[in-house]
PDB file of C-alpha atoms in Angstrom:
ATOM      1  CA  UNK G1397      59.463   9.449 -45.121  1.00 37.00           C
ATOM      2  CA  UNK G1398      59.263  13.067 -43.943  1.00 35.00           C
ATOM      3  CA  UNK G1399      61.434  15.453 -45.886  1.00 33.00           C
ATOM      4  CA  UNK G1400      63.293  18.283 -44.186  1.00 34.00           C
ATOM      5  CA  UNK G1401      62.203  21.882 -44.824  1.00 31.00           C
ATOM      6  CA  UNK G1402      64.547  23.963 -46.990  1.00 32.00           C
ATOM      7  CA  UNK G1403      66.887  26.285 -45.115  1.00 29.00           C
ATOM      8  CA  UNK G1404      66.597  29.993 -45.734  1.00 30.00           C
ATOM      9  CA  UNK G1405      69.950  31.542 -46.513  1.00 30.00           C
ATOM     10  CA  UNK G1406      70.920  35.197 -46.614  1.00 34.00           C
ATOM     11  CA  UNK G1407      72.179  37.932 -44.338  1.00 35.00           C
ATOM     12  CA  UNK G1408      71.021  37.706 -40.733  1.00 36.00           C
ATOM     13  CA  UNK G1409      69.170  40.689 -39.256  1.00 37.00           C
ATOM     14  CA  UNK G1410      71.758  42.534 -37.031  1.00 33.00           C
ATOM     15  CA  UNK G1411      69.044  43.850 -34.695  1.00 30.00           C
ATOM     16  CA  UNK G1412      67.745  40.319 -34.089  1.00 30.00           C
ATOM     17  CA  UNK G1413      71.327  39.126 -33.598  1.00 30.00           C
ATOM     18  CA  UNK G1414      71.896  41.801 -30.978  1.00 32.00           C
ATOM     19  CA  UNK G1415      68.735  40.844 -29.148  1.00 32.00           C
ATOM     20  CA  UNK G1416      70.007  37.303 -29.014  1.00 32.00           C
ATOM     21  CA  UNK G1417      73.295  38.541 -27.565  1.00 40.00           C
ATOM     22  CA  UNK G1418      75.184  37.297 -30.610  1.00 39.00           C
ATOM     23  CA  UNK G1419      77.728  39.060 -32.802  1.00 48.00           C
ATOM     24  CA  UNK G1420      78.626  38.254 -36.429  1.00 43.00           C
ATOM     25  CA  UNK G1421      81.173  35.583 -35.428  1.00 41.00           C
ATOM     26  CA  UNK G1422      78.716  33.944 -33.060  1.00 42.00           C
ATOM     27  CA  UNK G1423      76.065  33.937 -35.772  1.00 37.00           C
ATOM     28  CA  UNK G1424      78.445  32.177 -38.182  1.00 41.00           C
ATOM     29  CA  UNK G1425      79.326  29.580 -35.554  1.00 35.00           C
ATOM     30  CA  UNK G1426      75.642  28.962 -34.924  1.00 37.00           C
ATOM     31  CA  UNK G1427      75.026  28.443 -38.659  1.00 36.00           C
ATOM     32  CA  UNK G1428      77.952  26.004 -38.873  1.00 35.00           C
ATOM     33  CA  UNK G1429      76.591  24.045 -35.888  1.00 39.00           C
ATOM     34  CA  UNK G1430      73.099  24.051 -37.402  1.00 33.00           C
ATOM     35  CA  UNK G1431      74.402  22.790 -40.741  1.00 37.00           C
ATOM     36  CA  UNK G1432      76.297  19.992 -38.975  1.00 39.00           C
ATOM     37  CA  UNK G1433      73.189  19.026 -37.022  1.00 37.00           C
ATOM     38  CA  UNK G1434      71.094  18.953 -40.190  1.00 33.00           C
ATOM     39  CA  UNK G1435      73.727  16.839 -41.911  1.00 41.00           C
ATOM     40  CA  UNK G1436      73.661  14.361 -39.034  1.00 38.00           C
ATOM     41  CA  UNK G1437      69.866  14.264 -39.182  1.00 35.00           C
ATOM     42  CA  UNK G1438      69.985  13.594 -42.921  1.00 35.00           C
ATOM     43  CA  UNK G1439      72.444  10.754 -42.333  1.00 36.00           C
ATOM     44  CA  UNK G1440      70.138   9.333 -39.665  1.00 35.00           C
ATOM     45  CA  UNK G1441      67.211   9.447 -42.098  1.00 35.00           C
ATOM     46  CA  UNK G1442      69.292   7.663 -44.732  1.00 39.00           C
ATOM     47  CA  UNK G1443      70.300   5.003 -42.215  1.00 39.00           C
ATOM     48  CA  UNK G1444      66.635   4.603 -41.285  1.00 43.00           C
ATOM     49  CA  UNK G1445      65.585   3.913 -44.883  1.00 60.00           C
ATOM     50  CA  UNK G1446      64.614   0.350 -43.927  1.00 68.00           C
ATOM     51  CA  UNK G1447      61.373   0.104 -41.996  1.00 75.00           C
ATOM     52  CA  UNK G1448      58.729  -2.462 -41.163  1.00 82.00           C
ATOM     53  CA  UNK G1449      58.614  -5.361 -38.689  1.00 92.00           C
ATOM     54  CA  UNK G1450      61.551  -6.663 -36.683  1.00 92.00           C
ATOM     55  CA  UNK G1451      63.413  -9.436 -38.537  1.00 95.00           C
ATOM     56  CA  UNK G1452      62.355 -13.027 -37.899  1.00 97.00           C
ATOM     57  CA  UNK G1453      66.057 -13.927 -37.833  1.00 97.00           C
ATOM     58  CA  UNK G1454      66.398 -12.015 -34.543  1.00 96.00           C
ATOM     59  CA  UNK G1455      63.564 -13.944 -32.846  1.00 97.00           C
ATOM     60  CA  UNK G1456      63.818 -17.079 -30.747  1.00 96.00           C
ATOM     61  CA  UNK G1457      61.913 -20.248 -31.681  1.00 97.00           C
ATOM     62  CA  UNK G1458      58.324 -20.087 -30.481  1.00 97.00           C
ATOM     63  CA  UNK G1459      55.365 -17.831 -31.249  1.00 96.00           C
ATOM     64  CA  UNK G1460      55.589 -15.047 -33.798  1.00 95.00           C
ATOM     65  CA  UNK G1461      57.438 -12.023 -32.364  1.00 94.00           C
ATOM     66  CA  UNK G1462      55.776  -8.964 -30.839  1.00 93.00           C
ATOM     67  CA  UNK G1463      53.887  -6.787 -33.267  1.00 95.00           C
ATOM     68  CA  UNK G1464      52.420  -9.695 -35.205  1.00 97.00           C
ATOM     69  CA  UNK G1465      48.803 -10.664 -34.586  1.00 95.00           C
ATOM     70  CA  UNK G1466      46.878 -13.722 -35.738  1.00 96.00           C
ATOM     71  CA  UNK G1467      43.698 -12.743 -37.575  1.00 92.00           C
ATOM     72  CA  UNK G1468      40.958 -15.080 -38.743  1.00 90.00           C
ATOM     73  CA  UNK G1469      37.248 -15.162 -39.575  1.00 85.00           C
ATOM     74  CA  UNK G1470      34.563 -16.171 -37.051  1.00 81.00           C
ATOM     75  CA  UNK G1471      33.449 -19.193 -39.077  1.00 81.00           C
ATOM     76  CA  UNK G1472      36.928 -20.718 -39.466  1.00 86.00           C
ATOM     77  CA  UNK G1473      37.626 -23.179 -36.601  1.00 83.00           C
ATOM     78  CA  UNK G1474      40.811 -24.634 -38.109  1.00 92.00           C
ATOM     79  CA  UNK G1475      43.673 -22.168 -38.069  1.00 95.00           C
ATOM     80  CA  UNK G1476      46.825 -21.863 -40.133  1.00 97.00           C
ATOM     81  CA  UNK G1477      49.782 -22.289 -37.756  1.00 97.00           C
ATOM     82  CA  UNK G1478      52.523 -19.644 -37.546  1.00 98.00           C
ATOM     83  CA  UNK G1479      55.689 -20.096 -35.493  1.00 98.00           C
ATOM     84  CA  UNK G1480      59.358 -19.164 -35.388  1.00 98.00           C
ATOM     85  CA  UNK G1481      61.562 -22.212 -35.949  1.00 98.00           C
ATOM     86  CA  UNK G1482      65.243 -22.884 -36.417  1.00 98.00           C
ATOM     87  CA  UNK G1483      65.797 -23.952 -40.011  1.00 97.00           C
ATOM     88  CA  UNK G1484      69.343 -24.656 -41.157  1.00 94.00           C
ATOM     89  CA  UNK G1485      70.728 -22.626 -38.254  1.00 96.00           C
ATOM     90  CA  UNK G1486      68.539 -19.548 -38.806  1.00 97.00           C
ATOM     91  CA  UNK G1487      65.292 -18.354 -37.228  1.00 98.00           C
ATOM     92  CA  UNK G1488      62.497 -18.166 -39.817  1.00 98.00           C
ATOM     93  CA  UNK G1489      58.706 -18.066 -39.835  1.00 98.00           C
ATOM     94  CA  UNK G1490      57.053 -21.435 -40.433  1.00 98.00           C
ATOM     95  CA  UNK G1491      53.592 -21.348 -42.045  1.00 98.00           C
ATOM     96  CA  UNK G1492      51.669 -24.631 -41.978  1.00 98.00           C
ATOM     97  CA  UNK G1493      48.095 -24.944 -43.211  1.00 97.00           C
ATOM     98  CA  UNK G1494      45.934 -28.066 -43.210  1.00 96.00           C
ATOM     99  CA  UNK G1495      42.279 -27.508 -44.101  1.00 96.00           C
ATOM    100  CA  UNK G1496      42.776 -24.204 -42.302  1.00 96.00           C
ATOM    101  CA  UNK G1497      42.557 -20.435 -42.583  1.00 96.00           C
ATOM    102  CA  UNK G1498      44.215 -17.477 -40.855  1.00 95.00           C
ATOM    103  CA  UNK G1499      46.557 -14.560 -41.430  1.00 96.00           C
ATOM    104  CA  UNK G1500      49.491 -13.158 -39.515  1.00 97.00           C
ATOM    105  CA  UNK G1501      49.231  -9.365 -39.615  1.00 96.00           C
ATOM    106  CA  UNK G1502      51.504  -6.527 -38.556  1.00 96.00           C
ATOM    107  CA  UNK G1503      50.072  -3.003 -38.350  1.00 95.00           C
ATOM    108  CA  UNK G1504      52.121  -0.325 -40.102  1.00 93.00           C
ATOM    109  CA  UNK G1505      51.839   3.389 -40.687  1.00 90.00           C
ATOM    110  CA  UNK G1506      54.321   3.831 -43.478  1.00 92.00           C
ATOM    111  CA  UNK G1507      54.261   6.210 -46.435  1.00 92.00           C
ATOM    112  CA  UNK G1508      54.074   4.725 -49.906  1.00 95.00           C
ATOM    113  CA  UNK G1509      56.335   6.754 -52.178  1.00 94.00           C
ATOM    114  CA  UNK G1510      57.943   6.242 -55.524  1.00 93.00           C
ATOM    115  CA  UNK G1511      60.889   4.024 -54.705  1.00 91.00           C
ATOM    116  CA  UNK G1512      59.271   2.034 -51.884  1.00 95.00           C
ATOM    117  CA  UNK G1513      60.566  -1.524 -52.167  1.00 96.00           C
ATOM    118  CA  UNK G1514      59.411  -4.743 -50.523  1.00 97.00           C
ATOM    119  CA  UNK G1515      62.083  -7.417 -50.109  1.00 97.00           C
ATOM    120  CA  UNK G1516      61.841 -10.891 -48.605  1.00 98.00           C
ATOM    121  CA  UNK G1517      62.846 -14.518 -48.863  1.00 98.00           C
ATOM    122  CA  UNK G1518      60.443 -17.435 -48.888  1.00 98.00           C
ATOM    123  CA  UNK G1519      60.296 -21.091 -49.741  1.00 98.00           C
ATOM    124  CA  UNK G1520      57.496 -23.608 -50.168  1.00 98.00           C
ATOM    125  CA  UNK G1521      58.189 -27.182 -49.157  1.00 98.00           C
ATOM    126  CA  UNK G1522      54.696 -28.461 -49.909  1.00 97.00           C
ATOM    127  CA  UNK G1523      52.271 -26.981 -52.404  1.00 97.00           C
ATOM    128  CA  UNK G1524      48.526 -27.262 -52.009  1.00 96.00           C
ATOM    129  CA  UNK G1525      47.927 -29.015 -55.317  1.00 94.00           C
ATOM    130  CA  UNK G1526      44.149 -28.648 -54.986  1.00 95.00           C
ATOM    131  CA  UNK G1527      44.298 -24.864 -55.030  1.00 96.00           C
ATOM    132  CA  UNK G1528      42.890 -22.903 -57.976  1.00 96.00           C
ATOM    133  CA  UNK G1529      42.595 -19.178 -57.276  1.00 97.00           C
ATOM    134  CA  UNK G1530      40.450 -18.603 -60.373  1.00 97.00           C
ATOM    135  CA  UNK G1531      37.381 -20.160 -58.681  1.00 97.00           C
ATOM    136  CA  UNK G1532      35.917 -19.665 -55.198  1.00 96.00           C
ATOM    137  CA  UNK G1533      35.968 -23.383 -54.383  1.00 96.00           C
ATOM    138  CA  UNK G1534      39.726 -23.481 -54.992  1.00 96.00           C
ATOM    139  CA  UNK G1535      40.748 -20.057 -53.674  1.00 96.00           C
ATOM    140  CA  UNK G1536      43.608 -21.144 -51.402  1.00 97.00           C
ATOM    141  CA  UNK G1537      47.286 -20.205 -51.358  1.00 96.00           C
ATOM    142  CA  UNK G1538      50.362 -22.107 -50.231  1.00 97.00           C
ATOM    143  CA  UNK G1539      52.112 -18.823 -49.393  1.00 98.00           C
ATOM    144  CA  UNK G1540      51.391 -15.160 -49.899  1.00 98.00           C
ATOM    145  CA  UNK G1541      52.612 -11.815 -48.656  1.00 98.00           C
ATOM    146  CA  UNK G1542      50.212  -8.874 -48.713  1.00 98.00           C
ATOM    147  CA  UNK G1543      50.215  -5.138 -48.107  1.00 98.00           C
ATOM    148  CA  UNK G1544      47.084  -3.191 -47.202  1.00 96.00           C
ATOM    149  CA  UNK G1545      46.642   0.480 -48.053  1.00 96.00           C
ATOM    150  CA  UNK G1546      44.677   3.208 -46.292  1.00 92.00           C
ATOM    151  CA  UNK G1547      43.023   4.763 -49.321  1.00 86.00           C
ATOM    152  CA  UNK G1548      40.107   6.976 -48.199  1.00 81.00           C
ATOM    153  CA  UNK G1549      36.906   5.098 -49.027  1.00 81.00           C
ATOM    154  CA  UNK G1550      35.397   8.190 -50.660  1.00 79.00           C
ATOM    155  CA  UNK G1551      37.780   7.520 -53.548  1.00 79.00           C
ATOM    156  CA  UNK G1552      35.770   4.386 -54.337  1.00 73.00           C
ATOM    157  CA  UNK G1553      32.621   4.183 -56.398  1.00 76.00           C
ATOM    158  CA  UNK G1554      29.270   4.122 -54.585  1.00 77.00           C
ATOM    159  CA  UNK G1555      28.928   0.402 -55.257  1.00 80.00           C
ATOM    160  CA  UNK G1556      32.390  -0.400 -53.898  1.00 78.00           C
ATOM    161  CA  UNK G1557      31.830   1.768 -50.817  1.00 75.00           C
ATOM    162  CA  UNK G1558      28.576  -0.054 -50.143  1.00 76.00           C
ATOM    163  CA  UNK G1559      30.174  -3.496 -50.429  1.00 74.00           C
ATOM    164  CA  UNK G1560      33.043  -2.420 -48.205  1.00 74.00           C
ATOM    165  CA  UNK G1561      30.693  -1.048 -45.563  1.00 77.00           C
ATOM    166  CA  UNK G1562      28.643  -4.264 -45.581  1.00 73.00           C
ATOM    167  CA  UNK G1563      31.802  -6.378 -45.264  1.00 69.00           C
ATOM    168  CA  UNK G1564      32.976  -4.332 -42.287  1.00 67.00           C
ATOM    169  CA  UNK G1565      29.567  -4.707 -40.622  1.00 66.00           C
ATOM    170  CA  UNK G1566      29.415  -8.458 -41.249  1.00 66.00           C
ATOM    171  CA  UNK G1567      32.935  -9.149 -40.010  1.00 64.00           C
ATOM    172  CA  UNK G1568      32.941  -6.599 -37.204  1.00 64.00           C
ATOM    173  CA  UNK G1569      36.376  -5.378 -38.210  1.00 69.00           C
ATOM    174  CA  UNK G1570      37.950  -2.610 -40.248  1.00 70.00           C
ATOM    175  CA  UNK G1571      38.379  -4.362 -43.594  1.00 74.00           C
ATOM    176  CA  UNK G1572      41.169  -2.592 -45.545  1.00 78.00           C
ATOM    177  CA  UNK G1573      40.152  -0.454 -48.493  1.00 79.00           C
ATOM    178  CA  UNK G1574      42.801  -2.057 -50.700  1.00 94.00           C
ATOM    179  CA  UNK G1575      45.125  -5.046 -50.375  1.00 96.00           C
ATOM    180  CA  UNK G1576      47.863  -6.178 -52.748  1.00 98.00           C
ATOM    181  CA  UNK G1577      49.042  -9.803 -52.455  1.00 98.00           C
ATOM    182  CA  UNK G1578      52.078 -11.562 -53.875  1.00 98.00           C
ATOM    183  CA  UNK G1579      51.423 -15.291 -54.300  1.00 98.00           C
ATOM    184  CA  UNK G1580      53.240 -18.582 -54.651  1.00 98.00           C
ATOM    185  CA  UNK G1581      50.664 -20.462 -56.711  1.00 96.00           C
ATOM    186  CA  UNK G1582      50.330 -23.993 -58.001  1.00 90.00           C
ATOM    187  CA  UNK G1583      48.753 -23.524 -61.440  1.00 93.00           C
ATOM    188  CA  UNK G1584      48.894 -20.016 -62.885  1.00 96.00           C
ATOM    189  CA  UNK G1585      52.059 -18.843 -64.654  1.00 95.00           C
ATOM    190  CA  UNK G1586      54.405 -16.349 -63.053  1.00 95.00           C
ATOM    191  CA  UNK G1587      53.440 -12.774 -63.772  1.00 96.00           C
ATOM    192  CA  UNK G1588      49.688 -13.416 -63.668  1.00 97.00           C
ATOM    193  CA  UNK G1589      47.802 -10.442 -62.221  1.00 98.00           C
ATOM    194  CA  UNK G1590      44.171 -10.716 -61.223  1.00 97.00           C
ATOM    195  CA  UNK G1591      41.391  -9.539 -58.951  1.00 96.00           C
ATOM    196  CA  UNK G1592      40.539 -11.892 -56.088  1.00 96.00           C
ATOM    197  CA  UNK G1593      37.491 -14.034 -56.889  1.00 96.00           C
ATOM    198  CA  UNK G1594      35.802 -13.119 -53.576  1.00 93.00           C
ATOM    199  CA  UNK G1595      36.418  -9.365 -53.501  1.00 91.00           C
ATOM    200  CA  UNK G1596      37.632  -6.554 -55.742  1.00 92.00           C
ATOM    201  CA  UNK G1597      39.348  -5.060 -52.668  1.00 92.00           C
ATOM    202  CA  UNK G1598      42.193  -7.571 -53.164  1.00 95.00           C
ATOM    203  CA  UNK G1599      44.465  -7.645 -56.222  1.00 97.00           C
ATOM    204  CA  UNK G1600      46.984 -10.446 -56.706  1.00 98.00           C
ATOM    205  CA  UNK G1601      50.311 -11.016 -58.453  1.00 98.00           C
ATOM    206  CA  UNK G1602      51.681 -14.529 -58.968  1.00 98.00           C
ATOM    207  CA  UNK G1603      55.446 -14.465 -58.382  1.00 98.00           C
ATOM    208  CA  UNK G1604      56.187 -18.182 -58.110  1.00 97.00           C
ATOM    209  CA  UNK G1605      54.454 -21.230 -59.497  1.00 93.00           C
ATOM    210  CA  UNK G1606      54.735 -24.972 -60.045  1.00 85.00           C
ATOM    211  CA  UNK G1607      57.927 -24.708 -62.082  1.00 88.00           C
ATOM    212  CA  UNK G1608      59.877 -23.204 -59.198  1.00 95.00           C
ATOM    213  CA  UNK G1609      61.819 -25.687 -57.042  1.00 96.00           C
ATOM    214  CA  UNK G1610      60.360 -26.706 -53.703  1.00 97.00           C
ATOM    215  CA  UNK G1611      62.416 -26.570 -50.525  1.00 97.00           C
ATOM    216  CA  UNK G1612      64.717 -23.845 -51.841  1.00 97.00           C
ATOM    217  CA  UNK G1613      64.836 -20.209 -50.767  1.00 98.00           C
ATOM    218  CA  UNK G1614      63.757 -17.618 -53.302  1.00 98.00           C
ATOM    219  CA  UNK G1615      64.442 -13.886 -53.002  1.00 98.00           C
ATOM    220  CA  UNK G1616      61.878 -11.283 -54.076  1.00 98.00           C
ATOM    221  CA  UNK G1617      62.233  -7.536 -54.610  1.00 97.00           C
ATOM    222  CA  UNK G1618      59.164  -5.565 -55.629  1.00 97.00           C
ATOM    223  CA  UNK G1619      58.629  -1.941 -56.547  1.00 97.00           C
ATOM    224  CA  UNK G1620      55.500  -1.497 -54.437  1.00 97.00           C
ATOM    225  CA  UNK G1621      54.535   1.908 -55.807  1.00 96.00           C
ATOM    226  CA  UNK G1622      54.740   0.646 -59.399  1.00 97.00           C
ATOM    227  CA  UNK G1623      52.711  -2.467 -58.566  1.00 98.00           C
ATOM    228  CA  UNK G1624      50.136  -0.382 -56.698  1.00 97.00           C
ATOM    229  CA  UNK G1625      49.733   2.101 -59.529  1.00 97.00           C
ATOM    230  CA  UNK G1626      49.322  -0.678 -62.063  1.00 96.00           C
ATOM    231  CA  UNK G1627      46.690  -2.563 -60.045  1.00 96.00           C
ATOM    232  CA  UNK G1628      44.925   0.191 -58.062  1.00 95.00           C
ATOM    233  CA  UNK G1629      46.002   3.432 -59.736  1.00 92.00           C
ATOM    234  CA  UNK G1630      42.802   3.926 -61.705  1.00 91.00           C
ATOM    235  CA  UNK G1631      40.548   3.975 -58.640  1.00 91.00           C
ATOM    236  CA  UNK G1632      43.022   5.962 -56.515  1.00 91.00           C
ATOM    237  CA  UNK G1633      43.366   8.656 -59.157  1.00 91.00           C
ATOM    238  CA  UNK G1634      47.144   8.352 -59.041  1.00 89.00           C
ATOM    239  CA  UNK G1635      47.308   8.853 -55.271  1.00 91.00           C
ATOM    240  CA  UNK G1636      49.774   6.750 -53.267  1.00 95.00           C
ATOM    241  CA  UNK G1637      48.051   5.991 -49.930  1.00 95.00           C
ATOM    242  CA  UNK G1638      49.931   4.957 -46.779  1.00 95.00           C
ATOM    243  CA  UNK G1639      50.703   1.306 -46.117  1.00 96.00           C
ATOM    244  CA  UNK G1640      48.545   0.280 -43.169  1.00 95.00           C
ATOM    245  CA  UNK G1641      49.340  -3.412 -42.717  1.00 95.00           C
ATOM    246  CA  UNK G1642      51.711  -6.203 -43.691  1.00 97.00           C
ATOM    247  CA  UNK G1643      50.202  -9.698 -43.868  1.00 97.00           C
ATOM    248  CA  UNK G1644      51.717 -13.179 -44.167  1.00 98.00           C
ATOM    249  CA  UNK G1645      49.189 -15.805 -45.159  1.00 97.00           C
ATOM    250  CA  UNK G1646      48.453 -19.343 -46.286  1.00 98.00           C
ATOM    251  CA  UNK G1647      45.078 -21.061 -46.376  1.00 97.00           C
ATOM    252  CA  UNK G1648      43.622 -24.391 -47.371  1.00 97.00           C
ATOM    253  CA  UNK G1649      40.053 -24.200 -46.064  1.00 95.00           C
ATOM    254  CA  UNK G1650      38.285 -24.033 -49.426  1.00 96.00           C
ATOM    255  CA  UNK G1651      40.021 -27.092 -50.886  1.00 96.00           C
ATOM    256  CA  UNK G1652      40.652 -29.179 -47.772  1.00 96.00           C
ATOM    257  CA  UNK G1653      44.290 -29.440 -48.832  1.00 96.00           C
ATOM    258  CA  UNK G1654      47.530 -28.659 -47.016  1.00 97.00           C
ATOM    259  CA  UNK G1655      50.722 -26.670 -47.509  1.00 98.00           C
ATOM    260  CA  UNK G1656      54.011 -25.858 -45.800  1.00 98.00           C
ATOM    261  CA  UNK G1657      56.047 -22.700 -46.323  1.00 98.00           C
ATOM    262  CA  UNK G1658      58.733 -20.610 -44.637  1.00 98.00           C
ATOM    263  CA  UNK G1659      59.419 -16.869 -44.662  1.00 98.00           C
ATOM    264  CA  UNK G1660      62.699 -15.140 -43.975  1.00 98.00           C
ATOM    265  CA  UNK G1661      63.107 -11.487 -43.020  1.00 97.00           C
ATOM    266  CA  UNK G1662      60.713  -9.006 -44.633  1.00 97.00           C
ATOM    267  CA  UNK G1663      61.978  -5.491 -45.358  1.00 96.00           C
ATOM    268  CA  UNK G1664      60.355  -2.321 -46.615  1.00 95.00           C
ATOM    269  CA  UNK G1665      62.811   0.248 -47.914  1.00 92.00           C
ATOM    270  CA  UNK G1666      62.422   3.802 -49.111  1.00 85.00           C
ATOM    271  CA  UNK G1667      64.901   4.203 -51.960  1.00 69.00           C
ATOM    272  CA  UNK G1668      65.034   7.217 -54.319  1.00 58.00           C
TER     273      UNK G1668
END
């Protein structure tokens, strides 16, 4: 978030005051009004500490709300289905994948600062039991939430820049420099952190696994800056790049399996 510039305090120049047609009392009144305006602006910034996409709970059943875009690969005919449904009296995002692939993405331009938090609720009603993210043939997820970051590519090694450039040429799209994904997995224990088996541009954290109950809502709160620094900090040199995209995903194309998940509201907050 943008921070306000510090105010200069001290005695006002009487010549400048005269040119403005303002005496000492008028100058004091102006300073009081300015201080009040700045206080109101600060309160507005504090109230606007939550940012990101509009809540799913405010949407009507049907397609994903405005701002979300379905993204897939050219060689993936079967698509993961995303829709707003009424579940237990509340609008949520349904994510159903059956031998399918596809992501639901929302473009952002949000600063990543120390204190940035990602909060959401999700539940998995059916796990893809064939999934195994440690091998390419099993690299599917029943539910995951990802953030992409706009790190300048010149921060990467020559080899990584080359692979990224080739990927962008092959796919005809602007592949993100870095993506961090939080997963609900079937096999790996909670807390597992790893590089994606297909690309080093994606790092993954397993938050939920087989031991967690199915069909029950779970609440997550992540310190995004801390997670980013731990997983990408070495290549970024300690820099915190802007968040460029928020992605909801589930896929089952590599295993031919199926999964069913739901997502509640997703919030990004900027807390000190």
